[in-house]
Amino acid sequence: MTRAAIWMMLYTGMRQASIRRAVWRDFDLDNAVWNRQPEKADKEAHIIPLPKQAIALLEEIRPFTAQGQEDYVFPSVRATYRPMSEAAISQAIERMGFPMVGHGLRGVVSTGLNELGFNPRLVEVQLGHKKTDAIEAAYNDARHYKERQHMMQSWADYLDGLKSGKVVPLRGNAA
């Protein structure tokens, strides 16, 4: 389950806490979307496109985790009514020999997408970062969903290439 959570972080760029606290009701696997609900009332939902690899991963783990819509996608190994431990992802990464914590995977996603030539604006929207320009933050609510959907599918395909050892350059795929 921890490995699946790590891959979900890589496929989406979402924060470790968002992955750990994800519940099944927020996922529409038929339409490949995660409608991540805010933890605070004054925040908006974040619509996250899911690449086909994330859909396959979720379908693979669902029989082991889901009893209902309120259930955690990545539950605790000790009590399924609680989310996965805060330490699980970071400890797994450390045991693999990487000198970083779980949050560092967001840096991997951001750096990778930017290095591959994707529009930095799309990367920031995907990661759910706040806009630094106050006027833009007040007026620009663009979500760039279709572009992000393409970007994240290209990214997941790139990760598959790394995993299989068959890395194919993304020439012409960047938005």
Coordinates of N, CA, C and O in Angstrom, one line a residue:
M1 N 0.8 -1.2 0.0 CA 0.0 0.0 0.0 C 0.9 1.3 0.0 O 0.5 2.2 -0.7
T2 N 2.0 1.2 0.7 CA 2.9 2.4 0.8 C 3.5 2.6 -0.6 O 3.6 3.8 -1.1
R3 N 3.9 1.6 -1.3 CA 4.4 1.7 -2.7 C 3.4 2.3 -3.6 O 3.7 3.2 -4.4
A4 N 2.1 1.9 -3.5 CA 1.0 2.5 -4.3 C 0.9 4.0 -3.9 O 0.7 4.8 -4.8
A5 N 1.0 4.4 -2.7 CA 0.9 5.8 -2.3 C 2.0 6.6 -2.9 O 1.8 7.7 -3.3
I6 N 3.2 6.0 -2.9 CA 4.4 6.7 -3.5 C 4.1 6.9 -5.0 O 4.3 8.0 -5.5
W7 N 3.7 5.9 -5.7 CA 3.4 6.0 -7.1 C 2.2 7.1 -7.3 O 2.3 7.8 -8.3
M8 N 1.3 7.1 -6.5 CA 0.2 8.1 -6.6 C 0.7 9.5 -6.5 O 0.3 10.4 -7.2
M9 N 1.6 9.7 -5.6 CA 2.3 11.0 -5.4 C 3.0 11.4 -6.7 O 2.9 12.5 -7.2
L10 N 3.7 10.4 -7.3 CA 4.5 10.7 -8.5 C 3.5 10.9 -9.7 O 3.8 11.7 -10.5
Y11 N 2.4 10.2 -9.8 CA 1.5 10.3 -10.9 C 0.7 11.6 -10.8 O 0.2 12.0 -11.9
T12 N 0.5 12.2 -9.6 CA -0.4 13.3 -9.5 C 0.4 14.6 -9.0 O -0.1 15.7 -9.3
G13 N 1.5 14.5 -8.3 CA 2.2 15.6 -7.8 C 1.5 16.1 -6.5 O 1.9 17.2 -6.0
M14 N 0.6 15.4 -5.9 CA -0.1 15.9 -4.7 C 0.7 15.7 -3.5 O 1.6 14.9 -3.4
R15 N 0.3 16.5 -2.5 CA 1.0 16.4 -1.2 C 0.8 15.0 -0.5 O -0.2 14.4 -0.7
Q16 N 1.8 14.7 0.3 CA 1.7 13.4 1.0 C 0.4 13.3 1.8 O -0.3 12.3 1.9
A17 N 0.1 14.4 2.5 CA -1.1 14.4 3.4 C -2.4 14.2 2.5 O -3.3 13.6 2.9
S18 N -2.4 14.8 1.3 CA -3.6 14.7 0.5 C -3.7 13.2 0.0 O -4.9 12.7 -0.1
I19 N -2.6 12.6 -0.3 CA -2.7 11.2 -0.7 C -3.1 10.3 0.5 O -4.0 9.5 0.3
R20 N -2.5 10.5 1.6 CA -2.9 9.7 2.8 C -4.3 9.9 3.2 O -5.0 8.9 3.7
R21 N -4.9 11.1 3.1 CA -6.2 11.3 3.5 C -7.3 11.2 2.4 O -8.5 11.5 2.7
A22 N -6.9 10.8 1.2 CA -7.8 10.6 0.1 C -8.9 9.6 0.5 O -8.6 8.5 1.1
V23 N -10.1 9.9 0.1 CA -11.2 8.9 0.3 C -11.9 8.6 -1.0 O -11.8 9.4 -2.0
W24 N -12.4 7.4 -1.1 CA -12.9 6.9 -2.4 C -14.0 7.8 -3.0 O -14.1 7.9 -4.2
R25 N -14.8 8.5 -2.2 CA -15.9 9.3 -2.8 C -15.4 10.4 -3.7 O -16.1 10.9 -4.5
D26 N -14.1 10.8 -3.5 CA -13.5 11.9 -4.3 C -13.0 11.5 -5.6 O -12.6 12.4 -6.4
F27 N -13.0 10.2 -5.9 CA -12.5 9.7 -7.2 C -13.6 9.3 -8.1 O -14.6 8.6 -7.7
D28 N -13.5 9.7 -9.4 CA -14.3 9.3 -10.4 C -13.4 8.6 -11.4 O -12.8 9.2 -12.3
L29 N -13.3 7.3 -11.3 CA -12.4 6.5 -12.1 C -12.8 6.4 -13.5 O -12.0 6.3 -14.4
D30 N -14.2 6.5 -13.7 CA -14.7 6.4 -15.1 C -14.3 7.6 -15.9 O -14.1 7.5 -17.1
N31 N -14.2 8.8 -15.3 CA -13.8 10.0 -16.0 C -12.3 10.4 -15.6 O -11.9 11.5 -16.0
A32 N -11.6 9.6 -15.0 CA -10.2 9.8 -14.7 C -9.9 11.1 -14.0 O -9.1 11.9 -14.3
V33 N -10.7 11.3 -12.9 CA -10.5 12.6 -12.2 C -10.6 12.4 -10.6 O -11.3 11.5 -10.2
W34 N -9.8 13.1 -9.9 CA -9.8 13.2 -8.5 C -10.3 14.6 -8.1 O -9.6 15.5 -8.4
N35 N -11.4 14.6 -7.4 CA -11.9 15.9 -7.0 C -11.6 16.1 -5.5 O -12.4 15.8 -4.6
R36 N -10.3 16.5 -5.3 CA -9.8 16.5 -3.9 C -10.4 17.7 -3.2 O -10.4 18.8 -3.6
Q37 N -11.1 17.3 -2.1 CA -11.8 18.3 -1.3 C -10.8 19.0 -0.3 O -9.9 18.4 0.2
P38 N -11.1 20.3 -0.1 CA -10.3 21.0 0.8 C -10.4 20.6 2.2 O -11.5 20.1 2.6
E39 N -9.4 20.8 3.0 CA -9.4 20.5 4.4 C -10.0 21.6 5.2 O -10.4 21.5 6.3
K40 N -10.0 22.8 4.6 CA -10.5 24.0 5.3 C -11.7 24.5 4.5 O -11.7 24.5 3.3
A41 N -12.7 25.0 5.2 CA -13.9 25.5 4.6 C -13.7 26.6 3.6 O -14.5 26.8 2.6
D42 N -12.7 27.5 3.8 CA -12.5 28.6 2.9 C -11.7 28.3 1.6 O -11.4 29.2 0.8
K43 N -11.3 27.0 1.4 CA -10.6 26.6 0.3 C -11.5 26.0 -0.8 O -12.6 25.5 -0.5
E44 N -11.0 25.9 -2.0 CA -11.8 25.3 -3.1 C -11.2 23.9 -3.3 O -10.1 23.6 -3.0
A45 N -12.1 23.1 -3.9 CA -11.7 21.7 -4.3 C -10.6 21.9 -5.4 O -10.6 22.9 -6.2
H46 N -9.8 20.9 -5.5 CA -8.7 20.9 -6.5 C -9.0 19.7 -7.4 O -9.0 18.5 -7.0
I47 N -9.3 20.0 -8.7 CA -9.6 18.9 -9.7 C -8.3 18.4 -10.3 O -7.6 19.2 -10.9
I48 N -8.1 17.1 -10.1 CA -6.8 16.5 -10.5 C -7.0 15.5 -11.6 O -7.7 14.5 -11.3
P49 N -6.5 15.7 -12.8 CA -6.6 14.7 -13.8 C -5.7 13.4 -13.4 O -4.6 13.6 -12.9
L50 N -6.3 12.3 -13.7 CA -5.6 11.0 -13.4 C -5.1 10.3 -14.6 O -5.9 10.0 -15.5
P51 N -3.8 10.1 -14.8 CA -3.3 9.3 -15.9 C -3.8 7.9 -15.8 O -4.2 7.4 -14.8
K52 N -3.8 7.2 -16.9 CA -4.3 5.8 -17.0 C -3.5 4.9 -16.0 O -4.1 4.0 -15.4
Q53 N -2.3 5.2 -15.7 CA -1.5 4.4 -14.7 C -2.0 4.6 -13.3 O -2.0 3.7 -12.5
A54 N -2.5 5.8 -13.0 CA -3.1 6.1 -11.6 C -4.4 5.3 -11.5 O -4.7 4.8 -10.5
I55 N -5.2 5.3 -12.6 CA -6.5 4.6 -12.6 C -6.2 3.1 -12.4 O -6.9 2.5 -11.5
A56 N -5.2 2.5 -13.1 CA -4.9 1.1 -12.9 C -4.5 0.8 -11.5 O -4.9 -0.2 -10.9
L57 N -3.6 1.7 -10.9 CA -3.2 1.5 -9.6 C -4.4 1.5 -8.6 O -4.5 0.7 -7.7
L58 N -5.3 2.5 -8.8 CA -6.4 2.6 -7.9 C -7.3 1.4 -8.0 O -7.8 0.9 -7.0
E59 N -7.5 0.9 -9.2 CA -8.4 -0.3 -9.4 C -7.7 -1.5 -8.8 O -8.4 -2.4 -8.3
E60 N -6.4 -1.5 -8.8 CA -5.7 -2.7 -8.3 C -5.8 -2.7 -6.7 O -6.0 -3.8 -6.2
I61 N -5.8 -1.6 -6.1 CA -5.8 -1.6 -4.6 C -7.2 -1.5 -4.0 O -7.4 -1.8 -2.9
R62 N -8.2 -1.1 -4.8 CA -9.5 -0.9 -4.3 C -10.1 -2.1 -3.6 O -10.6 -2.0 -2.5
P63 N -9.9 -3.3 -4.1 CA -10.5 -4.5 -3.4 C -9.9 -4.7 -2.0 O -10.5 -5.3 -1.1
F64 N -8.7 -4.1 -1.7 CA -8.0 -4.3 -0.5 C -8.4 -3.2 0.5 O -8.0 -3.3 1.7
T65 N -8.9 -2.1 0.0 CA -9.1 -0.9 0.9 C -10.6 -0.4 1.0 O -10.9 0.1 2.0
A66 N -11.4 -0.6 0.0 CA -12.7 0.0 0.0 C -13.8 -0.8 0.5 O -14.1 -1.9 0.0
Q67 N -14.5 -0.4 1.5 CA -15.7 -1.0 2.0 C -16.8 0.0 1.7 O -18.0 -0.4 1.7
G68 N -16.5 1.3 1.4 CA -17.5 2.3 1.2 C -16.9 3.6 0.7 O -15.7 3.7 0.7
Q69 N -17.7 4.5 0.4 CA -17.3 5.8 -0.2 C -16.5 6.6 0.8 O -15.7 7.4 0.4
E70 N -16.7 6.4 2.1 CA -16.0 7.2 3.1 C -14.6 6.6 3.5 O -13.9 7.2 4.2
D71 N -14.3 5.4 2.9 CA -13.1 4.8 3.3 C -11.9 5.4 2.7 O -11.9 6.0 1.6
Y72 N -10.8 5.3 3.4 CA -9.5 5.9 2.9 C -9.0 5.0 1.8 O -9.1 3.8 1.8
V73 N -8.4 5.7 0.8 CA -7.8 5.0 -0.3 C -6.5 4.3 0.2 O -6.2 3.1 -0.2
F74 N -5.8 5.0 1.1 CA -4.6 4.4 1.6 C -4.7 4.4 3.2 O -4.3 5.3 3.9
P75 N -5.4 3.4 3.7 CA -5.6 3.3 5.1 C -4.4 2.9 5.9 O -3.4 2.4 5.4
S76 N -4.5 3.1 7.2 CA -3.5 2.6 8.1 C -3.5 1.1 8.1 O -4.5 0.5 8.0
V77 N -2.3 0.5 8.3 CA -2.2 -0.9 8.4 C -2.8 -1.4 9.7 O -3.2 -2.6 9.8
R78 N -2.9 -0.6 10.7 CA -3.3 -1.0 12.0 C -4.8 -0.8 12.2 O -5.5 -1.5 13.0
A79 N -5.4 0.2 11.5 CA -6.8 0.5 11.7 C -7.3 1.2 10.4 O -7.0 2.3 10.1
T80 N -8.2 0.5 9.7 CA -8.6 1.0 8.4 C -9.4 2.2 8.4 O -9.6 2.9 7.4
Y81 N -9.9 2.6 9.6 CA -10.7 3.8 9.8 C -9.8 5.0 9.9 O -10.3 6.1 10.1
R82 N -8.5 4.8 9.9 CA -7.6 5.9 10.0 C -6.7 6.0 8.7 O -6.5 4.9 8.1
P83 N -6.2 7.1 8.3 CA -5.3 7.2 7.1 C -4.0 6.6 7.4 O -3.6 6.4 8.6
M84 N -3.3 6.3 6.4 CA -1.9 5.8 6.4 C -1.1 6.7 7.3 O -1.3 7.9 7.4
S85 N -0.1 6.1 8.0 CA 0.7 6.9 8.9 C 1.5 8.0 8.2 O 1.9 7.8 7.0
E86 N 1.7 9.1 8.9 CA 2.5 10.2 8.3 C 3.9 9.8 7.9 O 4.5 10.2 7.0
A87 N 4.4 8.8 8.7 CA 5.8 8.4 8.5 C 6.0 7.3 7.4 O 7.1 7.1 7.0
A88 N 4.9 6.6 7.0 CA 5.0 5.5 6.2 C 5.8 5.8 4.9 O 6.7 5.0 4.5
I89 N 5.4 6.8 4.2 CA 6.0 7.1 2.9 C 7.5 7.5 3.1 O 8.4 7.0 2.4
S90 N 7.7 8.4 4.0 CA 9.1 8.9 4.2 C 10.0 7.7 4.6 O 11.2 7.6 4.2
Q91 N 9.5 6.9 5.5 CA 10.3 5.7 6.0 C 10.6 4.8 4.8 O 11.7 4.2 4.7
A92 N 9.6 4.5 4.0 CA 9.8 3.7 2.8 C 10.9 4.2 1.9 O 11.8 3.5 1.4
I93 N 10.8 5.5 1.6 CA 11.8 6.2 0.7 C 13.2 6.1 1.4 O 14.2 5.8 0.7
E94 N 13.3 6.3 2.7 CA 14.6 6.2 3.4 C 15.1 4.8 3.3 O 16.3 4.6 3.1
R95 N 14.3 3.8 3.5 CA 14.7 2.4 3.4 C 15.2 2.0 2.0 O 16.0 1.1 1.9
M96 N 14.7 2.7 1.0 CA 15.2 2.5 -0.4 C 16.5 3.2 -0.6 O 17.1 3.0 -1.7
G97 N 17.0 4.0 0.3 CA 18.3 4.6 0.2 C 18.3 6.0 -0.4 O 19.3 6.5 -0.7
F98 N 17.1 6.6 -0.5 CA 17.0 8.0 -1.0 C 17.1 9.0 0.1 O 16.3 8.9 1.1
P99 N 17.9 10.0 0.0 CA 18.0 11.0 1.1 C 17.0 12.1 1.0 O 17.3 13.2 0.8
M100 N 15.7 11.7 1.1 CA 14.7 12.7 1.1 C 13.4 12.2 1.8 O 13.3 11.0 2.1
V101 N 12.5 13.1 2.1 CA 11.3 12.7 2.7 C 10.2 12.7 1.6 O 10.4 13.1 0.5
G102 N 9.0 12.2 2.0 CA 7.9 12.1 1.1 C 7.6 13.4 0.3 O 7.3 13.4 -0.9
H103 N 7.7 14.5 1.0 CA 7.4 15.8 0.3 C 8.3 16.1 -0.8 O 8.0 16.7 -1.8
G104 N 9.5 15.5 -0.8 CA 10.5 15.7 -1.8 C 10.0 15.1 -3.2 O 10.5 15.5 -4.2
L105 N 9.1 14.2 -3.2 CA 8.5 13.7 -4.4 C 7.8 14.8 -5.2 O 7.8 14.7 -6.4
R106 N 7.3 15.7 -4.5 CA 6.6 16.9 -5.3 C 7.7 17.7 -6.0 O 7.5 18.1 -7.1
G107 N 8.9 17.8 -5.4 CA 10.0 18.4 -6.1 C 10.4 17.6 -7.3 O 10.8 18.2 -8.3
V108 N 10.4 16.3 -7.2 CA 10.7 15.4 -8.3 C 9.8 15.7 -9.5 O 10.1 15.8 -10.6
V109 N 8.5 15.7 -9.1 CA 7.4 15.9 -10.2 C 7.6 17.3 -10.8 O 7.6 17.5 -12.0
S110 N 7.7 18.3 -10.0 CA 7.9 19.7 -10.5 C 9.1 19.8 -11.3 O 9.0 20.4 -12.5
T111 N 10.2 19.4 -10.8 CA 11.5 19.5 -11.6 C 11.4 18.7 -12.9 O 11.7 19.2 -14.0
G112 N 10.8 17.5 -12.8 CA 10.7 16.7 -14.0 C 9.8 17.3 -15.1 O 10.2 17.4 -16.3
L113 N 8.7 17.8 -14.7 CA 7.8 18.4 -15.6 C 8.4 19.7 -16.3 O 8.3 19.9 -17.5
N114 N 9.1 20.5 -15.4 CA 9.7 21.7 -16.0 C 10.9 21.3 -16.9 O 11.1 21.9 -17.9
E115 N 11.7 20.3 -16.5 CA 12.8 19.9 -17.3 C 12.3 19.4 -18.7 O 13.0 19.5 -19.7
L116 N 11.2 18.7 -18.7 CA 10.6 18.2 -19.9 C 10.0 19.2 -20.8 O 9.5 18.9 -21.9
G117 N 10.0 20.5 -20.3 CA 9.5 21.6 -21.1 C 8.0 22.0 -21.0 O 7.5 22.7 -21.8
F118 N 7.4 21.4 -20.0 CA 6.0 21.8 -19.8 C 5.9 23.2 -19.2 O 6.8 23.7 -18.5
N119 N 4.8 23.9 -19.5 CA 4.5 25.2 -19.1 C 4.6 25.3 -17.6 O 3.8 24.6 -16.9
P120 N 5.5 26.1 -17.0 CA 5.5 26.2 -15.5 C 4.2 26.6 -14.9 O 3.9 26.2 -13.8
R121 N 3.4 27.4 -15.6 CA 2.0 27.7 -15.0 C 1.2 26.4 -14.8 O 0.6 26.3 -13.8
L122 N 1.2 25.5 -15.8 CA 0.5 24.3 -15.7 C 1.0 23.4 -14.5 O 0.2 22.8 -13.8
V123 N 2.3 23.4 -14.4 CA 2.9 22.7 -13.3 C 2.5 23.2 -12.0 O 2.1 22.4 -11.1
E124 N 2.5 24.5 -11.8 CA 2.0 25.1 -10.5 C 0.6 24.9 -10.3 O 0.2 24.6 -9.1
V125 N -0.3 24.9 -11.3 CA -1.7 24.7 -11.1 C -1.9 23.2 -10.7 O -2.6 22.9 -9.8
Q126 N -1.2 22.3 -11.4 CA -1.3 20.9 -11.0 C -0.9 20.6 -9.6 O -1.5 19.8 -8.9
L127 N 0.2 21.2 -9.1 CA 0.7 21.0 -7.8 C -0.2 21.7 -6.7 O -0.1 21.5 -5.5
G128 N -1.1 22.6 -7.2 CA -2.0 23.2 -6.2 C -1.4 24.4 -5.5 O -1.9 24.8 -4.4
H129 N -0.4 25.0 -6.1 CA 0.3 26.1 -5.5 C -0.5 27.4 -5.6 O -1.2 27.6 -6.6
K130 N -0.5 28.2 -4.6 CA -1.2 29.5 -4.7 C -0.4 30.4 -5.6 O 0.8 30.4 -5.7
K131 N -1.2 31.3 -6.3 CA -0.6 32.3 -7.1 C 0.1 33.3 -6.3 O -0.4 33.8 -5.3
T132 N 1.3 33.8 -6.7 CA 2.0 34.8 -5.9 C 1.6 36.2 -6.2 O 1.7 37.1 -5.4
D133 N 1.0 36.4 -7.4 CA 0.5 37.7 -7.8 C -0.9 37.9 -7.2 O -1.8 37.2 -7.6
A134 N -1.1 38.9 -6.4 CA -2.4 39.1 -5.7 C -3.5 39.4 -6.7 O -4.6 38.9 -6.5
I135 N -3.3 40.1 -7.7 CA -4.3 40.5 -8.7 C -4.7 39.2 -9.4 O -5.9 38.9 -9.6
E136 N -3.7 38.5 -9.9 CA -4.0 37.3 -10.6 C -4.8 36.3 -9.7 O -5.7 35.6 -10.2
A137 N -4.3 36.2 -8.5 CA -5.0 35.3 -7.6 C -6.5 35.7 -7.4 O -7.4 34.8 -7.2
A138 N -6.8 36.9 -7.4 CA -8.1 37.4 -7.2 C -9.0 37.2 -8.4 O -10.2 37.0 -8.3
Y139 N -8.4 37.2 -9.6 CA -9.2 37.2 -10.8 C -9.1 36.0 -11.7 O -10.0 35.7 -12.5
N140 N -8.0 35.3 -11.7 CA -7.7 34.2 -12.6 C -8.0 32.9 -11.9 O -7.2 32.4 -11.1
D141 N -9.1 32.2 -12.3 CA -9.4 30.9 -11.7 C -9.2 29.8 -12.7 O -9.8 28.7 -12.6
A142 N -8.5 30.1 -13.8 CA -8.2 29.0 -14.8 C -7.6 27.8 -14.2 O -6.7 27.9 -13.4
R143 N -8.2 26.6 -14.6 CA -7.7 25.4 -14.1 C -6.9 24.6 -15.2 O -6.2 23.6 -14.8
H144 N -7.0 25.0 -16.4 CA -6.2 24.4 -17.5 C -6.3 22.8 -17.5 O -5.3 22.1 -17.6
Y145 N -7.5 22.4 -17.2 CA -7.7 20.9 -17.0 C -7.2 20.1 -18.2 O -6.5 19.1 -18.0
K146 N -7.6 20.4 -19.4 CA -7.2 19.6 -20.6 C -5.7 19.5 -20.8 O -5.1 18.5 -21.0
E147 N -5.1 20.7 -20.6 CA -3.6 20.8 -20.8 C -2.9 20.0 -19.7 O -2.0 19.3 -19.9
R148 N -3.5 20.1 -18.4 CA -2.9 19.3 -17.3 C -3.1 17.8 -17.5 O -2.2 17.0 -17.2
Q149 N -4.3 17.4 -18.1 CA -4.5 16.0 -18.3 C -3.5 15.5 -19.3 O -2.9 14.4 -19.1
H150 N -3.2 16.2 -20.4 CA -2.2 15.8 -21.3 C -0.8 15.7 -20.7 O -0.1 14.8 -20.8
M151 N -0.5 16.8 -19.9 CA 0.8 16.8 -19.2 C 1.0 15.6 -18.3 O 2.1 15.0 -18.3
M152 N 0.0 15.3 -17.5 CA 0.2 14.3 -16.5 C 0.2 12.9 -17.1 O 0.9 12.0 -16.6
Q153 N -0.5 12.7 -18.2 CA -0.4 11.4 -19.0 C 0.9 11.3 -19.6 O 1.5 10.2 -19.5
S154 N 1.5 12.3 -20.2 CA 2.8 12.3 -20.7 C 3.8 12.0 -19.6 O 4.8 11.2 -19.8
W155 N 3.7 12.6 -18.5 CA 4.6 12.4 -17.3 C 4.5 11.0 -16.9 O 5.5 10.3 -16.6
A156 N 3.3 10.4 -16.7 CA 3.2 9.0 -16.3 C 3.8 8.1 -17.3 O 4.4 7.1 -16.9
D157 N 3.6 8.4 -18.6 CA 4.3 7.6 -19.6 C 5.8 7.6 -19.5 O 6.5 6.6 -19.7
Y158 N 6.3 8.8 -19.2 CA 7.7 9.0 -19.1 C 8.2 8.2 -17.8 O 9.2 7.5 -17.9
L159 N 7.5 8.2 -16.7 CA 7.8 7.4 -15.6 C 7.8 6.0 -15.9 O 8.7 5.2 -15.5
D160 N 6.9 5.5 -16.7 CA 6.8 4.1 -17.1 C 8.1 3.8 -17.9 O 8.7 2.7 -17.7
G161 N 8.5 4.7 -18.7 CA 9.8 4.5 -19.5 C 11.0 4.4 -18.6 O 11.8 3.5 -18.8
L162 N 11.0 5.2 -17.6 CA 12.1 5.1 -16.6 C 12.1 3.8 -15.9 O 13.2 3.2 -15.7
K163 N 10.9 3.4 -15.5 CA 10.7 2.1 -14.8 C 11.2 0.9 -15.6 O 11.8 0.0 -15.1
S164 N 10.9 1.0 -16.9 CA 11.2 -0.2 -17.8 C 12.6 -0.1 -18.4 O 13.0 -1.0 -19.0
G165 N 13.2 1.1 -18.2 CA 14.5 1.3 -18.8 C 14.5 1.7 -20.3 O 15.5 1.9 -20.9
K166 N 13.3 2.0 -20.8 CA 13.1 2.4 -22.1 C 12.6 3.9 -22.1 O 11.4 4.2 -22.3
V167 N 13.6 4.8 -21.9 CA 13.2 6.2 -21.8 C 13.1 6.8 -23.2 O 14.0 6.7 -24.0
V168 N 12.0 7.4 -23.5 CA 11.7 8.0 -24.8 C 11.6 9.5 -24.5 O 10.8 9.9 -23.7
P169 N 12.4 10.3 -25.3 CA 12.3 11.8 -25.1 C 10.9 12.2 -25.4 O 10.2 11.7 -26.3
L170 N 10.4 13.3 -24.7 CA 9.1 13.8 -24.9 C 9.0 14.9 -25.9 O 8.2 15.8 -25.8
R171 N 9.8 14.9 -26.9 CA 9.8 15.9 -27.9 C 8.4 16.1 -28.5 O 7.8 15.2 -28.9
G172 N 8.0 17.3 -28.5 CA 6.7 17.7 -29.0 C 5.5 17.4 -28.1 O 4.4 17.8 -28.4
N173 N 5.8 16.8 -26.9 CA 4.7 16.5 -26.0 C 4.4 17.7 -25.0 O 3.4 17.7 -24.4
A174 N 5.4 18.5 -24.8 CA 5.3 19.6 -23.8 C 4.3 20.6 -24.3 O 4.2 20.9 -25.5
A175 N 3.5 21.1 -23.4 CA 2.5 22.1 -23.7 C 3.1 23.5 -23.7 O 4.1 23.8 -23.0

